[in-house]
Amino acid sequence: MHVFYTPDISSDTYTLNEEESKHCSRVLRLNLGDVIRLIDGRGGLYEAEISGITKKNVQLKVINKQAEFGKRNHQLHIAIAPTKNIDRLEWFLEKATEIGIDEITPIICDRSERKIVKEERLEKVITSAVKQSLTAYHPKLNPTISFTDLIKQNGDSVKMIAHCMEGEKPYITQITKPSQSYLILIGPEGDFTPAELDIALQNGYKPVTLGNTRLRTETAALAACFEANYINR
Amino acid sequence: MHVFYTPDISSDTYTLNEEESKHCSRVLRLNLGDVIRLIDGRGGLYEAEISGITKKNVQLKVINKQAEFGKRNHQLHIAIAPTKNIDRLEWFLEKATEIGIDEITPIICDRSERKIVKEERLEKVITSAVKQSLTAYHPKLNPTISFTDLIKQNGDSVKMIAHCMEGEKPYITQITKPSQSYLILIGPEGDFTPAELDIALQNGYKPVTLGNTRLRTETAALAACFEANYINR
């Protein structure tokens, strides 16, 4: 069944915007009475019937609604240094959305080769992954901030920093429990600097390893995502 | 340190082929006495010093060798239906190589939209990931075969099929132990057919789930890869 993302749905009727209406009527060639799926990005999964249709205006009537669809009992927030090649970050966003993530914050680190990201573009990547994977909760993309600003933020998450420097580094699963909130920092190509690691440790971040293999930034982030979800099955 | 892939190294001296020599001398601008890393794809990790260099011919002298570098005590073989968009399969190959995989077999299924893959191209993707991630064991890419031909092959692996149909489906970790050989089948967009599932079950394959979220083919394959490696840490 075709899925549409309707974050502003608030009643049992809904009108698709012009772009979505065109897609629905012209591309998908759906007609009066056809049923589509809607997700609001806040846990709502709807089945809606086309009650009125023109090329630019598709009206829907909700015939079935499921709340808290696929709700998870843990919160996963990954703060990641945007990759030099932005495709790799976009790829991570798509995959993390499929697997399950709640919050993503792009962070600019000392060794970041990329200091600027187009958030609108990243939002689009996330939204299309939400639709494709039927994830009822739209992951939240936070504004890009500096590593230092992020570190100073408070919160009740289990805070972890995945780095490649020497030292005692347990696995994520060794220092976390299910049903917690997790915040995991993933550094840029070339890793965090020792100074950044120190600041993180001083602010209650625990160093973690993602295994013995050398992982690219986006692979490391996805590995962390898999592991945090794994212990919450 | 720069890494070169030298599968045919057999003594303490080695000469890079013309392409690699050009890369070494012209692109990297390395000189006599500089030290580079070599991996042979069979567990050998070498440090070699440049003992002679021209634009098209770089001679090396091995000064340090490590055998069975990063050897793992389990074997992971994933058979995957090539994705319609080949980039997605290539992406999986890169990531699986980083994370750890031993064998990959492209399989053509009833619902495969893509029936042909260029294996040379996929080999290149794997090799560059091997070099980037310093994986001393080069994953083996098997020739593309039909689902049915693969199913009929014997072997002592724990054989699993990840599908999206109804039915009892444990997690990979629930039916496997560490240090085993695993063979996991990942279907095409649109999943395996019920008939394919039946054949697999008849041939000793166990159905498995990769979680409740709807995953793309390449994401499912990587999830299986993570899980099989996870239990072997």
PDB file of N, CA, C and O in Angstrom, chain A residues 4 9 80 114 136 150 203:
ATOM      1  N   PHE A   4       2.082   7.836   2.584  1.00  0.00           N
ATOM      2  CA  PHE A   4       2.318   9.273   2.527  1.00  0.00           C
ATOM      3  C   PHE A   4       2.635   9.777   3.919  1.00  0.00           C
ATOM      4  O   PHE A   4       2.106   9.276   4.904  1.00  0.00           O
ATOM      5  N   ILE A   9      -1.477  15.972  10.135  1.00  0.00           N
ATOM      6  CA  ILE A   9      -2.829  15.405  10.207  1.00  0.00           C
ATOM      7  C   ILE A   9      -3.373  15.580  11.622  1.00  0.00           C
ATOM      8  O   ILE A   9      -2.656  15.354  12.603  1.00  0.00           O
ATOM      9  N   ILE A  80      27.023  12.898  15.360  1.00  0.00           N
ATOM     10  CA  ILE A  80      28.032  12.447  14.410  1.00  0.00           C
ATOM     11  C   ILE A  80      28.649  13.616  13.648  1.00  0.00           C
ATOM     12  O   ILE A  80      27.949  14.559  13.255  1.00  0.00           O
ATOM     13  N   ARG A 114      34.399  18.763   6.938  1.00  0.00           N
ATOM     14  CA  ARG A 114      33.161  19.439   6.530  1.00  0.00           C
ATOM     15  C   ARG A 114      32.586  20.187   7.718  1.00  0.00           C
ATOM     16  O   ARG A 114      32.312  19.603   8.767  1.00  0.00           O
ATOM     17  N   ALA A 136       6.967   4.811  12.050  1.00  0.00           N
ATOM     18  CA  ALA A 136       5.932   5.762  12.441  1.00  0.00           C
ATOM     19  C   ALA A 136       6.481   6.963  13.213  1.00  0.00           C
ATOM     20  O   ALA A 136       5.823   7.977  13.335  1.00  0.00           O
ATOM     21  N   LEU A 150      27.830  20.746  22.269  1.00  0.00           N
ATOM     22  CA  LEU A 150      27.066  19.525  22.563  1.00  0.00           C
ATOM     23  C   LEU A 150      27.469  18.953  23.920  1.00  0.00           C
ATOM     24  O   LEU A 150      26.628  18.613  24.753  1.00  0.00           O
ATOM     25  N   ASN A 203      33.143  15.501  31.129  1.00  0.00           N
ATOM     26  CA  ASN A 203      31.704  15.788  31.178  1.00  0.00           C
ATOM     27  C   ASN A 203      30.841  14.527  31.276  1.00  0.00           C
ATOM     28  O   ASN A 203      29.666  14.535  30.914  1.00  0.00           O
TER      29      ASN A 203
END
